[in-house]
Short mmCIF file of C-alpha atoms in Angstrom, two decimals:
data_model
loop_
_atom_site.label_atom_id
_atom_site.label_comp_id
_atom_site.label_asym_id
_atom_site.label_seq_id
_atom_site.Cartn_x
_atom_site.Cartn_y
_atom_site.Cartn_z
CA GLN T 1130 -11.48 -26.50 28.20
CA VAL T 1131 -10.55 -30.02 29.65
CA GLN T 1132 -9.90 -30.81 33.08
CA LEU T 1133 -7.90 -33.89 33.87
CA VAL T 1134 -7.66 -35.30 37.42
CA GLU T 1135 -5.10 -38.17 38.28
CA SER T 1136 -5.50 -40.77 40.83
CA GLY T 1137 -4.03 -43.86 42.13
CA GLY T 1138 -0.68 -42.95 43.20
CA GLY T 1139 0.92 -43.91 46.43
CA LEU T 1140 4.08 -45.81 47.97
CA VAL T 1141 4.89 -49.01 46.96
CA GLN T 1142 7.83 -51.49 47.21
CA ALA T 1143 9.98 -52.10 44.54
CA GLY T 1144 8.68 -55.06 42.36
CA GLY T 1145 5.01 -54.19 43.08
CA SER T 1146 2.39 -52.62 41.08
CA LEU T 1147 0.23 -49.74 40.84
CA ARG T 1148 -2.58 -48.51 38.51
CA LEU T 1149 -3.11 -44.72 37.92
CA SER T 1150 -6.24 -43.35 36.36
CA CYS T 1151 -7.04 -39.93 34.68
CA ALA T 1152 -10.53 -38.86 34.33
CA ALA T 1153 -11.31 -36.26 31.79
CA SER T 1154 -14.31 -33.69 32.03
CA GLU T 1155 -14.75 -33.54 28.10
CA ARG T 1156 -17.45 -35.41 26.27
CA THR T 1157 -15.16 -35.48 23.26
CA PHE T 1158 -12.54 -37.48 25.31
CA SER T 1159 -12.84 -40.31 22.67
CA THR T 1160 -11.49 -38.00 19.77
CA TYR T 1161 -8.15 -37.29 21.14
CA ALA T 1162 -4.83 -38.97 22.12
CA MET T 1163 -4.02 -39.38 25.95
CA GLY T 1164 -0.62 -39.69 27.49
CA TRP T 1165 1.20 -40.09 30.72
CA PHE T 1166 4.43 -38.20 31.99
CA ARG T 1167 6.26 -38.03 34.98
CA GLN T 1168 8.85 -35.91 36.69
CA ALA T 1169 11.21 -37.04 39.16
CA PRO T 1170 12.79 -34.63 41.69
CA GLY T 1171 15.40 -32.59 40.08
CA LYS T 1172 14.61 -33.77 36.29
CA GLU T 1173 12.54 -32.53 33.76
CA ARG T 1174 9.20 -33.94 33.00
CA ALA T 1175 9.63 -36.96 30.52
CA PHE T 1176 7.37 -38.82 28.57
CA VAL T 1177 6.04 -42.30 29.68
CA ALA T 1178 3.45 -43.47 27.11
CA ALA T 1179 0.56 -42.46 24.92
CA ILE T 1180 -2.38 -43.90 23.31
CA PRO T 1181 -4.30 -42.60 20.34
CA SER T 1182 -8.09 -41.88 20.43
CA ASN T 1183 -9.20 -45.16 18.99
CA SER T 1184 -6.98 -47.18 21.38
CA GLY T 1185 -4.90 -48.29 18.58
CA SER T 1186 -1.03 -48.78 18.80
CA ALA T 1187 0.14 -47.24 22.25
CA TYR T 1188 3.89 -46.45 22.63
CA TYR T 1189 6.21 -46.05 25.36
CA ALA T 1190 9.31 -44.73 26.71
CA ASP T 1191 12.17 -47.47 26.51
CA SER T 1192 12.59 -47.25 30.11
CA VAL T 1193 8.90 -48.44 30.82
CA LYS T 1194 8.70 -51.00 28.01
CA GLY T 1195 7.27 -54.07 29.18
CA ARG T 1196 6.32 -52.99 32.70
CA PHE T 1197 3.69 -50.34 32.09
CA THR T 1198 0.73 -50.83 29.92
CA ILE T 1199 -1.59 -47.47 28.78
CA SER T 1200 -5.28 -48.05 28.08
CA ARG T 1201 -8.34 -46.10 27.69
CA ASP T 1202 -12.27 -46.57 28.37
CA ASN T 1203 -13.94 -43.86 26.43
CA ALA T 1204 -17.24 -44.56 27.94
CA LYS T 1205 -15.80 -43.69 31.20
CA ASN T 1206 -13.51 -40.72 29.66
CA THR T 1207 -10.78 -42.28 31.87
CA VAL T 1208 -7.19 -43.41 30.77
CA TYR T 1209 -5.15 -45.60 32.72
CA LEU T 1210 -1.39 -46.48 33.40
CA GLN T 1211 -0.99 -49.87 34.96
CA MET T 1212 2.51 -49.99 36.13
CA ASN T 1213 4.15 -53.50 37.01
CA SER T 1214 7.66 -54.57 38.20
CA LEU T 1215 8.14 -50.85 39.75
CA LYS T 1216 11.66 -49.75 40.60
CA PRO T 1217 12.70 -47.10 42.70
CA GLU T 1218 13.84 -44.84 39.80
CA ASP T 1219 10.05 -44.89 38.80
CA THR T 1220 9.67 -42.49 41.78
CA ALA T 1221 8.02 -39.23 40.08
CA VAL T 1222 5.05 -37.15 40.19
CA TYR T 1223 2.83 -38.53 37.37
CA TYR T 1224 0.84 -36.30 35.24
CA CYS T 1225 -1.76 -37.14 32.41
CA ALA T 1226 -2.12 -35.02 29.16
CA ALA T 1227 -4.47 -34.58 26.36
CA LYS T 1228 -3.61 -33.87 22.78
CA VAL T 1229 -6.51 -31.99 21.62
CA THR T 1230 -5.03 -29.90 18.79
CA VAL T 1231 -2.90 -32.92 17.51
CA ILE T 1232 0.35 -30.86 17.37
CA LYS T 1233 0.94 -30.68 21.06
CA TRP T 1234 -0.24 -31.77 24.54
CA ASP T 1235 -2.64 -29.12 25.33
CA TYR T 1236 -4.00 -30.15 28.77
CA TRP T 1237 -2.28 -31.37 31.72
CA GLY T 1238 -3.68 -32.72 35.22
CA ARG T 1239 -2.09 -31.76 38.52
CA GLY T 1240 -0.31 -34.89 38.83
CA THR T 1241 -0.21 -37.73 41.41
CA GLN T 1242 2.77 -38.91 43.44
CA VAL T 1243 4.11 -42.37 42.98
CA THR T 1244 7.00 -43.39 45.37
CA VAL T 1245 8.72 -46.79 45.09
CA SER T 1246 10.87 -47.85 47.97
CA SER T 1247 13.86 -50.20 47.67
#
């Protein structure tokens, strides 16, 4: 069982930055991919970014490319999402997820709210 706890959300003005963190409980954190998703009010949860276990090539949703950066520190069992040039449409609850079984996102955090004011 992997427990994930997000932090770092808040209220920011458009054009500002936030860094989200997600701490994992498992010692085997370094062996699985991690991702970030978001869910805006009235919308389905959507993929934001993901990073493989070895911090290789990350991939991003088109809507955040060039503005968001995902990274991980395996020594701290933590994955980050640096969000720059934030827009009001980035407002959502952000969730981190762990892909332990490779075929699907197995574990999810409870989310952290990000609100971008115009």
